[in-house]
Each structure stands twice: as structure tokens, then as C-alpha cells.
N, CA and C of each residue as an Amber inpcrd file, in Angstrom:
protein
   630
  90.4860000  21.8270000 -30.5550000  90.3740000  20.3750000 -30.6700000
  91.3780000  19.8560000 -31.6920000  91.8690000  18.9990000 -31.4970000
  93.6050000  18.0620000 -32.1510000  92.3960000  17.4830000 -33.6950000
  93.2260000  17.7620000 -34.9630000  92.3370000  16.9490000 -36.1240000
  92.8970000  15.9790000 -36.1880000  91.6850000  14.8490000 -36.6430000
  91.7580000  13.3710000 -36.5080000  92.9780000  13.4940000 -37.9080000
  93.8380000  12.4670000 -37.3390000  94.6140000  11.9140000 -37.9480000
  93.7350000  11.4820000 -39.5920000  94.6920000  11.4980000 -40.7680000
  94.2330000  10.4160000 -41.2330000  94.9780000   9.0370000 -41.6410000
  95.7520000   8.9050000 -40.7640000  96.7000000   8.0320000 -40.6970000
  97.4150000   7.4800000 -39.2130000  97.8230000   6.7570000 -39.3540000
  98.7410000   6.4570000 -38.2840000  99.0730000   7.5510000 -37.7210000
  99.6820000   8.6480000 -38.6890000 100.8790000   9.7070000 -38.2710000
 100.1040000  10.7830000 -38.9570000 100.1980000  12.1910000 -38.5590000
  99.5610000  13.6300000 -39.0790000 100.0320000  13.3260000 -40.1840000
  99.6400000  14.4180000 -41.5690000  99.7940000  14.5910000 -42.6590000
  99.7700000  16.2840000 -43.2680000 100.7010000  16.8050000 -43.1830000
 100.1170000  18.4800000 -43.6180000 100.8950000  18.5990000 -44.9730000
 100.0420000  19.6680000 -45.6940000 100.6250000  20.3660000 -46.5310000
 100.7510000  21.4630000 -46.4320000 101.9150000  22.1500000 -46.8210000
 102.5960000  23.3470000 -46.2830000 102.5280000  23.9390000 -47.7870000
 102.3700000  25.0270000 -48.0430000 102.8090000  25.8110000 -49.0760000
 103.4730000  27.0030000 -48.7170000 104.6130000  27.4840000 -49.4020000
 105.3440000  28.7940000 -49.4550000 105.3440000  29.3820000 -50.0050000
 104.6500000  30.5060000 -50.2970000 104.7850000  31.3730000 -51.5570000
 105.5000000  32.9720000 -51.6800000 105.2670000  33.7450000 -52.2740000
 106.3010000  34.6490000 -52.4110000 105.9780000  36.1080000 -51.6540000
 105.2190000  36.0120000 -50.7580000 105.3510000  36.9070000 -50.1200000
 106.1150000  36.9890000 -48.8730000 106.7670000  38.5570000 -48.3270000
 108.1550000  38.1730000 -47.5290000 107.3290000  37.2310000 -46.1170000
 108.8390000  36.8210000 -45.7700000 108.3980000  36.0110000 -44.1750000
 108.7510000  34.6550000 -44.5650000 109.5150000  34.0250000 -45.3360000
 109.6150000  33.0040000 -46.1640000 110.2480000  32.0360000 -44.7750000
 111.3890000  32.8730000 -43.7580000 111.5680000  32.2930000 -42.6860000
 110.3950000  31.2590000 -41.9700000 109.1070000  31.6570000 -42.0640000
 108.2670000  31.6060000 -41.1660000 108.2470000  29.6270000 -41.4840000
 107.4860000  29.8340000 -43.0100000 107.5970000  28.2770000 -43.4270000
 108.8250000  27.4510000 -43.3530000 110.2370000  28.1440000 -43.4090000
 111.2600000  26.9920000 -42.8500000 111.1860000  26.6140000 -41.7780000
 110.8470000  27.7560000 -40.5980000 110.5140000  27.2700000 -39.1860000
 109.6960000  26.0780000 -39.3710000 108.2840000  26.4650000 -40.0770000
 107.5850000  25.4310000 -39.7860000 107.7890000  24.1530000 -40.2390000
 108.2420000  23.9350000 -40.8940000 108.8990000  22.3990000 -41.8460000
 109.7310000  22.1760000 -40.7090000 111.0220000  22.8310000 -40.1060000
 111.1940000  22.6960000 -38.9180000 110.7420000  21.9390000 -37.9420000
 109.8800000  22.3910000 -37.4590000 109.0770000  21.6490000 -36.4710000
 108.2680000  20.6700000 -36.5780000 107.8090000  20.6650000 -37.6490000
 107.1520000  19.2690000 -37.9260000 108.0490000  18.1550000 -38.1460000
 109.1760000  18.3510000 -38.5370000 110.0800000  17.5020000 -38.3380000
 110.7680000  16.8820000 -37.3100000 110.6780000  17.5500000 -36.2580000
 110.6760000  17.5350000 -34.9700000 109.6830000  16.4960000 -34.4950000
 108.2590000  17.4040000 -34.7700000 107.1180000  16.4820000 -34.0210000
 106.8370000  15.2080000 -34.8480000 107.3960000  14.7040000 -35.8290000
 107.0580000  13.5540000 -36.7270000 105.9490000  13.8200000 -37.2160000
 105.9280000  15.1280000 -37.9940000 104.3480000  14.8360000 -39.1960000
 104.7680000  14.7530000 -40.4630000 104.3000000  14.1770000 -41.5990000
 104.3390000  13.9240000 -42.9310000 104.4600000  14.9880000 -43.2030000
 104.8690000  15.7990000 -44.3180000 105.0320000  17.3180000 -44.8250000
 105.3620000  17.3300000 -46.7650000 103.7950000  17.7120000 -46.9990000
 104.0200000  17.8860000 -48.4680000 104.1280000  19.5050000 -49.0230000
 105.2850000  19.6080000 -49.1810000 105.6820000  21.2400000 -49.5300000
 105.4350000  21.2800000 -50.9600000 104.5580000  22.8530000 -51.3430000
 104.3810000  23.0040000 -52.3440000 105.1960000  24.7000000 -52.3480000
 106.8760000  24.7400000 -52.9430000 107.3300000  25.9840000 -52.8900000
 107.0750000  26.9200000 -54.5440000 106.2610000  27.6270000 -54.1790000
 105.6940000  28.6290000 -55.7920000 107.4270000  29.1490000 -56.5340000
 106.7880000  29.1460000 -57.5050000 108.4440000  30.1970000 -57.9750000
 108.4950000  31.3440000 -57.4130000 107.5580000  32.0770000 -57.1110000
 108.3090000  33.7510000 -56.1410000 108.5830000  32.9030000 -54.6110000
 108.1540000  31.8140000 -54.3100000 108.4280000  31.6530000 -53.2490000
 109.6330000  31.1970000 -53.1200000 110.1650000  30.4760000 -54.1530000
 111.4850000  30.2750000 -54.2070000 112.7000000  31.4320000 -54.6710000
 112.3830000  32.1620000 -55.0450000 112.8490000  33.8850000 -55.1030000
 112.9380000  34.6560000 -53.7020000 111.8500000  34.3990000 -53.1990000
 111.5270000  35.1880000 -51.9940000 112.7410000  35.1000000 -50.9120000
 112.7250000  33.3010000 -50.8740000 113.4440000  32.5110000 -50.3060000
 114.9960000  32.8130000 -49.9550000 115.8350000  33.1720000 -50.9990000
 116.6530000  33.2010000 -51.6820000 117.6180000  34.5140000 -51.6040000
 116.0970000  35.4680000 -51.5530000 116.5560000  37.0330000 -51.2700000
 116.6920000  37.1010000 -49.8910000 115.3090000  36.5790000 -48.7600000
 115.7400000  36.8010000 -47.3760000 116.1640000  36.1890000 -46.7670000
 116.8720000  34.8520000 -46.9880000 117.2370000  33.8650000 -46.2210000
 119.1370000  33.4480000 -46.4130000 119.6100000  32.8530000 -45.8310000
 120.4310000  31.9950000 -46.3130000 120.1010000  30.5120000 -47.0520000
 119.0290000  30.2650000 -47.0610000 118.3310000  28.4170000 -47.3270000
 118.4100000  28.8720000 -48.8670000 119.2390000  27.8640000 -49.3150000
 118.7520000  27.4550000 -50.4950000 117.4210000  26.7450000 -51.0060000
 116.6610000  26.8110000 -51.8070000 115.6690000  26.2780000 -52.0580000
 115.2420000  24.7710000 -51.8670000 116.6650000  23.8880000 -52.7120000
 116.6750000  22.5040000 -52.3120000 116.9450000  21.8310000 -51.0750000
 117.8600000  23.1940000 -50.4040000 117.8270000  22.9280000 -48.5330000
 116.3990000  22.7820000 -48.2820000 115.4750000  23.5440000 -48.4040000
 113.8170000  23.8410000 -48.0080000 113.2350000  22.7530000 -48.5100000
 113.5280000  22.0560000 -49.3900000 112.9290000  21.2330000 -50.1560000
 113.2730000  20.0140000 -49.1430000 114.4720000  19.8810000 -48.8630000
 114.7780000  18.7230000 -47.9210000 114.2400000  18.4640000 -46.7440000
 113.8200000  19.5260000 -46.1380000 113.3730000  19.4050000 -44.7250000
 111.6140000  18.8530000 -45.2890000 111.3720000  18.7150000 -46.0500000
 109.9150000  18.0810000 -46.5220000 110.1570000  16.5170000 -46.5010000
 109.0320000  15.6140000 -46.2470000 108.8690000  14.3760000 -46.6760000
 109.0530000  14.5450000 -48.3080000 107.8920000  15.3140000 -48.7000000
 107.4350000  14.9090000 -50.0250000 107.4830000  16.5800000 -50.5640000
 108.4870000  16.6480000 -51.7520000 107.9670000  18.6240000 -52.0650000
 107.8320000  18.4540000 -53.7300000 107.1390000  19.0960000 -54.2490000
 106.3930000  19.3520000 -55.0410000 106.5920000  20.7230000 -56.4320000
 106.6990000  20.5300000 -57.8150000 106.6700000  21.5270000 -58.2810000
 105.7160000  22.4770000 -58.5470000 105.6690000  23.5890000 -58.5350000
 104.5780000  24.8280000 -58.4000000 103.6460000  24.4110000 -59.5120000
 104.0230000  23.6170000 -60.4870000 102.6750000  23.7430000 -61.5780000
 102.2750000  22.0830000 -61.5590000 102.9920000  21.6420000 -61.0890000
 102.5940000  19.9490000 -60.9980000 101.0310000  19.4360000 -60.3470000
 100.4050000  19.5940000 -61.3570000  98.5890000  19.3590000 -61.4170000
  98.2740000  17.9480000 -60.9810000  99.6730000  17.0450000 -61.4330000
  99.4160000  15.1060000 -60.6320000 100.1820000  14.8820000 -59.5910000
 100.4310000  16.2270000 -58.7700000 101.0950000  15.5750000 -57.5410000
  99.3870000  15.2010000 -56.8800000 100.7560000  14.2990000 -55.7970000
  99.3480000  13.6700000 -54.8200000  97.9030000  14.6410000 -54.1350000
  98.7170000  15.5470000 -53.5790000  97.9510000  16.6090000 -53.0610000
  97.2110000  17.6040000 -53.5270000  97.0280000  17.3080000 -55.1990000
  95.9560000  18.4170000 -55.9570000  94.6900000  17.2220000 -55.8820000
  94.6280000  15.9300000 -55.3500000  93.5290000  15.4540000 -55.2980000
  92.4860000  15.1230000 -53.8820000  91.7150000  15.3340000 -54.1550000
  91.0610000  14.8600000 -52.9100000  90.8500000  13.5390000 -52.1390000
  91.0960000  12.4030000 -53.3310000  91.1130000  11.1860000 -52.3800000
  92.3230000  11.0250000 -51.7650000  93.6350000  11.9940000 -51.6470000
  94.8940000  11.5610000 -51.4880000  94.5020000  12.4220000 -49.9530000
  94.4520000  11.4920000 -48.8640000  94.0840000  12.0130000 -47.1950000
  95.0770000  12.7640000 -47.0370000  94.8190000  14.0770000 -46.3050000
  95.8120000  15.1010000 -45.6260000  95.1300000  15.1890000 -44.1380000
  95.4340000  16.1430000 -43.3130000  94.8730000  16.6020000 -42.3770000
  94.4350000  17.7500000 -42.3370000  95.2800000  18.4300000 -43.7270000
  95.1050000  20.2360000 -43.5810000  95.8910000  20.8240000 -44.5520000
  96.6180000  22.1420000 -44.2940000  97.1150000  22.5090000 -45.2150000
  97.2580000  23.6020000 -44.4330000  98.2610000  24.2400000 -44.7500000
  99.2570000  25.6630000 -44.0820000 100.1200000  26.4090000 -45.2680000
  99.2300000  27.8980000 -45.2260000 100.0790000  28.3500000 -46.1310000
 101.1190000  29.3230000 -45.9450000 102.4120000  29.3500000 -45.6420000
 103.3400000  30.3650000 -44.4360000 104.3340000  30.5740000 -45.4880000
 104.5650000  31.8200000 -45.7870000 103.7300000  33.1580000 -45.9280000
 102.6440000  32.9720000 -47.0890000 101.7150000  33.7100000 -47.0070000
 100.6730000  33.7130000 -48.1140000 100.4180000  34.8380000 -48.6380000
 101.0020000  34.9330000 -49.9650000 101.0180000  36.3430000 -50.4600000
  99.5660000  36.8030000 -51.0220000  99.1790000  38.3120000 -51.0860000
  98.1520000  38.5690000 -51.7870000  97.4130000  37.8810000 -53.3460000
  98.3360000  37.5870000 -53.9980000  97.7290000  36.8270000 -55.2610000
  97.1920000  35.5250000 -54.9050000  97.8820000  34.9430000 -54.1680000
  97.3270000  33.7560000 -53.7700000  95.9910000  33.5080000 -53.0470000
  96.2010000  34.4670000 -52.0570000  94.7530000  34.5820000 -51.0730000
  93.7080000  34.5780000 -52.2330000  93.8580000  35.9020000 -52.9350000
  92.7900000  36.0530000 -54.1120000  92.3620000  34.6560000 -54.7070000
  93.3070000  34.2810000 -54.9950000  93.2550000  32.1660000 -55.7950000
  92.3350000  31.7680000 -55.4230000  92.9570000  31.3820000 -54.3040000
  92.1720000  30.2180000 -53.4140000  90.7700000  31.2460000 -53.0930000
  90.5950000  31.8490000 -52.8870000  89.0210000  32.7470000 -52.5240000
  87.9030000  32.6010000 -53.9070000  88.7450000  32.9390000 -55.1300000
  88.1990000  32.6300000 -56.2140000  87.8640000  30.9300000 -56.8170000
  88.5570000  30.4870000 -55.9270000  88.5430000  28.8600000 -56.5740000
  89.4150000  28.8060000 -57.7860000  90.7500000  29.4120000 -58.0860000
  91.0840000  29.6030000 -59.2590000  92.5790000  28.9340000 -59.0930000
  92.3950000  27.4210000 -59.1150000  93.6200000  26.4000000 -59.2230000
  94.4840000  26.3500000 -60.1250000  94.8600000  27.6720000 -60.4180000
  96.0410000  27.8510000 -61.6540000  97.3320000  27.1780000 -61.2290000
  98.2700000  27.0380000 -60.4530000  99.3600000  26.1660000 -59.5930000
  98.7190000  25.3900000 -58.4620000 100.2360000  24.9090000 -57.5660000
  99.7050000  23.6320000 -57.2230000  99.3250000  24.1560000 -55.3600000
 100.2250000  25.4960000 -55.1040000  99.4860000  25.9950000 -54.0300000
  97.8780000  26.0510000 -54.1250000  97.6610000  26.3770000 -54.9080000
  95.8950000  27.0530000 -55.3700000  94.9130000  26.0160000 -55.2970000
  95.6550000  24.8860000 -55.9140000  94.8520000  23.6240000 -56.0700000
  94.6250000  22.9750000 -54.8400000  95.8420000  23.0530000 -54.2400000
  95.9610000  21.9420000 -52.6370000  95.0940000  23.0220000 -51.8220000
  94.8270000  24.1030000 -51.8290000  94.0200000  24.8330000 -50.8230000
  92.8510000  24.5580000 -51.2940000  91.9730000  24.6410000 -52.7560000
  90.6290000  24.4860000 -53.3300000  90.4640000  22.9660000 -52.5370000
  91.5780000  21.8380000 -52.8040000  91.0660000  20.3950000 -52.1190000
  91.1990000  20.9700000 -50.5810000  91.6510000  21.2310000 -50.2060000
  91.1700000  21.7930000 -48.8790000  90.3810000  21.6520000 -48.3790000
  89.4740000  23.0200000 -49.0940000  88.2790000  23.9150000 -48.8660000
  87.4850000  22.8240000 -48.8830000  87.6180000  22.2390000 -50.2080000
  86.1140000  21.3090000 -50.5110000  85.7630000  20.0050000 -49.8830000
  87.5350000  19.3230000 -49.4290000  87.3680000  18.4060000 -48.3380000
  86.7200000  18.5150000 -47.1290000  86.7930000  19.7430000 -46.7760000
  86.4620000  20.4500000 -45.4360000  87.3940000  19.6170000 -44.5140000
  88.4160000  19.8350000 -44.6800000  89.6240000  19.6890000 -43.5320000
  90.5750000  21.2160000 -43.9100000  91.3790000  21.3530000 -42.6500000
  91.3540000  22.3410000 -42.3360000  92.5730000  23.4870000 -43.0010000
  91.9990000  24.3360000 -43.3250000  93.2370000  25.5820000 -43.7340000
  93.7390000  26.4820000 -43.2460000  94.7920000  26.8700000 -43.0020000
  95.8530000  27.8990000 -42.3020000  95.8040000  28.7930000 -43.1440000
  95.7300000  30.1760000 -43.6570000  96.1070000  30.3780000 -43.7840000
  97.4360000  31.6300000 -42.7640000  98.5920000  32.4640000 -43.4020000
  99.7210000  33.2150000 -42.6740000  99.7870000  34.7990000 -43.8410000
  98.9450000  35.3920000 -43.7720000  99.0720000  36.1980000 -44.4610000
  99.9340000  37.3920000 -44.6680000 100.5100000  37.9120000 -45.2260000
 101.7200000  38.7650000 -45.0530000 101.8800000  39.7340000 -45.9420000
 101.2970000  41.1700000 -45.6850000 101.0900000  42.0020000 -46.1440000
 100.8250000  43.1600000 -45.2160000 100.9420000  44.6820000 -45.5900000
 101.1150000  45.7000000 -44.9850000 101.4230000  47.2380000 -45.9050000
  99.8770000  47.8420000 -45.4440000  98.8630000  47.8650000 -45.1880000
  97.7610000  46.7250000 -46.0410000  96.9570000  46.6680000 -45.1080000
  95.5690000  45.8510000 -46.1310000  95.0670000  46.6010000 -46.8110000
  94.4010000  46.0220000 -48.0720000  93.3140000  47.1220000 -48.6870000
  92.1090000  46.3530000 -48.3130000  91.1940000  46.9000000 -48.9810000
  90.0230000  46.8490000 -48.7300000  89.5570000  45.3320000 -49.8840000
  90.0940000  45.3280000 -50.3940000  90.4830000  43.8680000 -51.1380000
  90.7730000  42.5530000 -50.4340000  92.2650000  42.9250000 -49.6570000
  92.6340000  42.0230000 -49.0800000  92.0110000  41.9180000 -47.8510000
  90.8210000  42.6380000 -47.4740000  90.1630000  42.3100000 -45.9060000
  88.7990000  41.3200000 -46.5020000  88.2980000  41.6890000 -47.4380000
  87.2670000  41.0220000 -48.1180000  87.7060000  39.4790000 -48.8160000
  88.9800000  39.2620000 -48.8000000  89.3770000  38.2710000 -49.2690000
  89.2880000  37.2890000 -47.8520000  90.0340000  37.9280000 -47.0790000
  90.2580000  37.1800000 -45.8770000  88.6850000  36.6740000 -45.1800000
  88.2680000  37.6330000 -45.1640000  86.4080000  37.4660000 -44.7210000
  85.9760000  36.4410000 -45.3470000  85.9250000  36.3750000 -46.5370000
  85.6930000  35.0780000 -47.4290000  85.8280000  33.8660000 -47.1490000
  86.8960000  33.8500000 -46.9000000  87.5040000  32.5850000 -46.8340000
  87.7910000  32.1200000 -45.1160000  87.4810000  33.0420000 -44.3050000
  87.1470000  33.0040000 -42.9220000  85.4390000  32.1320000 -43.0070000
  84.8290000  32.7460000 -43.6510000  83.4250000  32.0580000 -43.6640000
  83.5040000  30.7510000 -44.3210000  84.2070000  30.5520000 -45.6690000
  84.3830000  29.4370000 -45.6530000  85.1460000  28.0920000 -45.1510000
  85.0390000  28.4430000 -43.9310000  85.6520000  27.7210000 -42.9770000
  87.7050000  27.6780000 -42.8890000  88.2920000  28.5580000 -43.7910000
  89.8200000  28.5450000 -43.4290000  90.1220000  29.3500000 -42.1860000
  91.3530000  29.0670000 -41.3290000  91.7680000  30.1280000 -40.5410000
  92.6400000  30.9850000 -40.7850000  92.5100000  32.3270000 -40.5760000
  93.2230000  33.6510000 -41.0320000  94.1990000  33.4750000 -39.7170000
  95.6760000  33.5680000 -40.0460000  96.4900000  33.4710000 -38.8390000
  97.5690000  33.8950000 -39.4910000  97.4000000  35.8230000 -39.1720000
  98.2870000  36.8160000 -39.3940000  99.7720000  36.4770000 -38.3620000
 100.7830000  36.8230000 -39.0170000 102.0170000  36.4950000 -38.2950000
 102.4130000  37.9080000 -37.1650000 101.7360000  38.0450000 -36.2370000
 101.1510000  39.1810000 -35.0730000 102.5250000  39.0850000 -34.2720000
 102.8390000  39.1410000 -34.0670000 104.1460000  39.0850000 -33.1490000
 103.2730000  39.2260000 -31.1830000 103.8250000  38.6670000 -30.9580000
 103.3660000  38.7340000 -29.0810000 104.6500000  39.6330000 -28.7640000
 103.8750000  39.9680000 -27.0490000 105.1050000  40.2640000 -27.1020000
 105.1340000  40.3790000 -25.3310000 104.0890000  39.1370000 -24.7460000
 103.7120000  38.8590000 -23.4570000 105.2200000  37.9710000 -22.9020000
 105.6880000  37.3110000 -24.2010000 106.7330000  36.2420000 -23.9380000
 108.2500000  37.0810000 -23.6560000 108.2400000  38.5860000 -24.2770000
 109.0870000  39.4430000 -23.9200000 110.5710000  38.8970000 -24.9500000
 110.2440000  38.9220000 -26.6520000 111.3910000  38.1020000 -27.6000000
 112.3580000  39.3990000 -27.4380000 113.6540000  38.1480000 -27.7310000
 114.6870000  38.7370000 -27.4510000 115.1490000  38.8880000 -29.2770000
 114.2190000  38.1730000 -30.2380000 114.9180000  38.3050000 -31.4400000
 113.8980000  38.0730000 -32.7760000 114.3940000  37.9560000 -33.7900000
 113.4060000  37.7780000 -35.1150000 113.0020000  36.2810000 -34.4210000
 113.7520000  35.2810000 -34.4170000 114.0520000  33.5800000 -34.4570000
 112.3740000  33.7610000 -32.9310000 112.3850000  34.5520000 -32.5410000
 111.8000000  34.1810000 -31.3320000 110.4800000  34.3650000 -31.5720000
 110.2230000  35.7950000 -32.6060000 108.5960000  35.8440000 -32.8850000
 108.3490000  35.0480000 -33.8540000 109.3260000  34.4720000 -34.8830000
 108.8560000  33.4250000 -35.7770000 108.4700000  31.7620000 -35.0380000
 109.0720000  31.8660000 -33.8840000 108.9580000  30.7270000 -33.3140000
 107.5040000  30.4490000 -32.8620000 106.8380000  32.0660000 -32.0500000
 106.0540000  31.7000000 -31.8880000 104.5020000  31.8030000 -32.5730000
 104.5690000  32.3300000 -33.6420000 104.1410000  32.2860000 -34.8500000
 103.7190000  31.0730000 -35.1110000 104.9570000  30.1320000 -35.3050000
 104.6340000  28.7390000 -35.9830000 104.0650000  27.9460000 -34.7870000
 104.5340000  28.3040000 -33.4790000 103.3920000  27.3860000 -32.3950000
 101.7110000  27.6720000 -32.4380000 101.9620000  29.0300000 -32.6360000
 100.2170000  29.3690000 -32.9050000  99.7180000  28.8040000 -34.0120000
 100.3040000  28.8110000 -35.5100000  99.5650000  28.0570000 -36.0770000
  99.3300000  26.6320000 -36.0660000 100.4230000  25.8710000 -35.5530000
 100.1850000  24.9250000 -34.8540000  99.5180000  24.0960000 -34.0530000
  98.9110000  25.0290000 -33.2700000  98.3550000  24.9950000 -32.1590000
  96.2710000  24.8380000 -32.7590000  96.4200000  24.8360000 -33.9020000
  95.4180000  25.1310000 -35.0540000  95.0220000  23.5390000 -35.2190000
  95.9720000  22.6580000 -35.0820000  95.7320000  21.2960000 -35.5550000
  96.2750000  20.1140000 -34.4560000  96.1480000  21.2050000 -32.9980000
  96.1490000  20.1190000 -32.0760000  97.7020000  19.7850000 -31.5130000
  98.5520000  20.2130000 -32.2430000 100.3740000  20.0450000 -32.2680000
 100.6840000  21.1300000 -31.3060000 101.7870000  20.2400000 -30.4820000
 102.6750000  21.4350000 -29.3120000 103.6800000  21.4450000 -30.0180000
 104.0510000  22.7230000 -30.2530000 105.4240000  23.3070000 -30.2450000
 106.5750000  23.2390000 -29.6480000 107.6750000  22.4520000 -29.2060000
 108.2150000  21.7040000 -28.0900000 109.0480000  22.8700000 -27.2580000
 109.2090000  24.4110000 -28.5120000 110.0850000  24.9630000 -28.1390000
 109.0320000  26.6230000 -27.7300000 107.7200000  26.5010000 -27.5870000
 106.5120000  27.6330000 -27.7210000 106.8870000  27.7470000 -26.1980000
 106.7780000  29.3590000 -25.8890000 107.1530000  30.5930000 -24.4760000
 105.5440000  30.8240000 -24.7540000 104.6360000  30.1970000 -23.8320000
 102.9310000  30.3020000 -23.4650000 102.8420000  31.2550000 -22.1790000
 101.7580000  32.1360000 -22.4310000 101.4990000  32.8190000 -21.5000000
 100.8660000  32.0290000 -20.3290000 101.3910000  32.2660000 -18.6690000
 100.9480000  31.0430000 -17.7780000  99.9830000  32.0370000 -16.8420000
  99.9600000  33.6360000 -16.9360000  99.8970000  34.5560000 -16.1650000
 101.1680000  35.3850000 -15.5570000 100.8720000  36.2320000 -14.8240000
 101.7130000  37.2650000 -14.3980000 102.4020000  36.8890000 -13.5440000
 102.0910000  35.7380000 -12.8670000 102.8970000  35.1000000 -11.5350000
 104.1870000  34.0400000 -12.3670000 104.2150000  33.4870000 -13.3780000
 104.9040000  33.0590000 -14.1590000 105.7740000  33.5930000 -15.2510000
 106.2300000  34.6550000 -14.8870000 107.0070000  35.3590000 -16.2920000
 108.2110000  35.0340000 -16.0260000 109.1240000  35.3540000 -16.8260000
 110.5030000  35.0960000 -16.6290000 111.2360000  35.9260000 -16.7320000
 112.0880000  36.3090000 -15.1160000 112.8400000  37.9330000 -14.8160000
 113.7350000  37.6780000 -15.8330000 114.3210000  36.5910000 -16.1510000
 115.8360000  37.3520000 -16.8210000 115.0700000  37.0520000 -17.9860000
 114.0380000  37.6900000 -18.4740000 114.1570000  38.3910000 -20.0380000
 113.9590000  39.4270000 -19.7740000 114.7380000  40.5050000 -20.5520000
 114.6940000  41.8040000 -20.5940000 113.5420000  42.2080000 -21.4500000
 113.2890000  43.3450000 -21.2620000 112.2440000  44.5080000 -22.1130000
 112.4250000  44.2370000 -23.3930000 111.4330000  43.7900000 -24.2170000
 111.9920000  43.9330000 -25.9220000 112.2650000  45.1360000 -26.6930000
 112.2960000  46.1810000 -25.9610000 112.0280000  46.9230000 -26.7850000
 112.2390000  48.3120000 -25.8080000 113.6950000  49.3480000 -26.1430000
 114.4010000  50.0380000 -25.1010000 113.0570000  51.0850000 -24.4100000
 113.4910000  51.3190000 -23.5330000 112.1530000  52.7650000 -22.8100000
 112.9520000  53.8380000 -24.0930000 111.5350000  54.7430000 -24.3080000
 111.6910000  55.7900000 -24.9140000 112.4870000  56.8790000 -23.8200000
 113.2450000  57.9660000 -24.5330000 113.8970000  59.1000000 -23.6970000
 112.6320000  59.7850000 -23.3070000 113.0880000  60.1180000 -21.8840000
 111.9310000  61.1310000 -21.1450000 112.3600000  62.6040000 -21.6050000
């Protein structure tokens, strides 16, 4: 079901933080730019490190593709409060310290804070978690915060759509979480069934030697 606006026009907040996949959240600023939604980016300092190491984007590039972006410890931006209307909040990538945060209620920066108003608004949370292997920590974290109503939306790669590249599973990554708050992806490869595939994509992935 699409979340009610609280405005004329959607409203999300995006956070980036420093775990790898930093691509994932430029995609998504990306596309919301595309679909015309408001976008309040909150980029952490490892996320702006992160950034930096796997990307070509400069930070203030990332910063641009936002309506409104935000410094990591800034406690009076709009979005650490609750009367300031959002629709949601997306956190792409979401590193382990953070998950812990927000699970604890522990609004030390301004990612931490905009997810606690989140939670307590009860409008809706993404999270994109990005880590490998889990511990037994990070599954209990996720459980948590699954019950308290956020969505856990691991960056899983498909592979029904048959990608020909990184750009292609991040793409559809960001349609799935997307797809979380009612938004089409203009550029999302949806499974239609088997009678609908598309011959000229090749195999992702070569046959093993017999």
C-alpha cells in the first residue's frame, strides 16, 4: 500500500552511513529525483569516507542530488523532530553500529535521531543493511526492530532479471526498497513470469567447466 503523502509531494529521509554499498544511496537520491520526492540526506562521517573510497562522487556531489542534506551531528535540523512531517526514512547502506542505535533508541547523530523520530512517529523505516557474515547480534538487532514495525531490506541481488552488471543489481535494489512506499522505479526489470523474459540477456553468470 503507497504511504499517505504528507504533503502535496512525498517527503523521505535518506541516510548514508559507512558501511560499504555507499553506491546504493546515490542510486537512490537518484531516483527520487527523477520521481519528484523531497529528499532530506543525512551523510554520517564514515559515510562520507565510505563514499569517497568506493565511488567516484564526491561527497558535496551526494549532497547535491538532495533537496535538503544535513550534518551528521546537527541535533536542529528539521528532521530530528517529530512535528517536522516526513513520510519515512531509508537508510542505504546501514552499517552495524547504526542498526545497534536506532534498536537501542540511542540518538547520538543525526542518522540515529531521524530513525528514533521514525520509530516513534510510526511512519515508516527502511532499513538496507550491509554486512557479511551476520552474528548473532546483528540478527537480534534486525528482529527488533522488524517487530518494531521497521523494514529489514537486505541488498539481495535477484537474479530472475538476468543483470548484466553492478549498476543493474543496485538498480534493482533501490526499486525494491522503493517499492516499500508505494514509488515505481521508472527504470525496475519486474518479474512478469516465464513467458516474459528477455532472450537477449545473457546468463549472468558463465556455466561452470564440465
Amino acid at each position: 500500500m503507497p504511504v499517505q503523502a504528507s504533503g502535496p509531494d512525498p517527503r523521505l529521509v535518506i541516510g548514508i552511513t559507512g558501511a560499504t554499498g555507499s553506491v546504493i544511496g546515490v542510486r537512490l537520491l537518484q531516483t527520487l529525483r527523477v520521481l519528484g520526492v523531497e529528499t532530506h540526506l543525512v551523510l554520517s562521517k564514515w559515510g562520507r569516507a565510505t563514499l569517497e573510497l568506493e565511488t567516484s562522487w564526491k561527497a558535496s556531489e551526494v549532497m547535491a542530488l538532495a533537496d535538503h542534506a544535513y550534518g551528521p551531528g546537527d541535533q536542529a535540523a528539521a528532521v530530528s523532530s517529530g512535528s517536522y512531517h516526513t513520510d519515512g526514512m531509508i537508510i542505504a547502506p546501514c552499517s552495524m553500529k547504526t542498526l545497534a542505535a536506532v534498536r537501542a533508541g540511542f540518538g547520538d547523530g543525526l542518522v540515529h535521531r531521524a530513525a528514533d523520530v521514525t520509530l516513534k512517529e510510526r511512519r515508516r523505516l527502511v532499513i538496507v543493511p550491509r554486512e557479511l557474515p551476520l552474528s548473532e547480534i546483528h540478527l537480534e538487532n534486525m528482529l527488533a526492530l522488524a517487530r518494531m514495525g521497521a523494514v529489514i531490506a537486505p541488498p539481495m541481488p535477484a537474479f530472475y532479471n538476468r543483470p548484466q552488471s553492478v549498476e543493474d543489481i543496485v538498480t534493482h535494489v533501490v526499486a525494491r526498497v522503493l517499492d516499500q512506499f508505494g514509488l515505481q522505479a521508472p527504470d525496475a526489470r519486474r518479474w512478469a513470469g516465464p513467458d516474459h523474459r528477455d532472450p537477449s540477456r545473457h546468463e549472468a553468470v558463465a556455466p561452470l567447466p564440465r
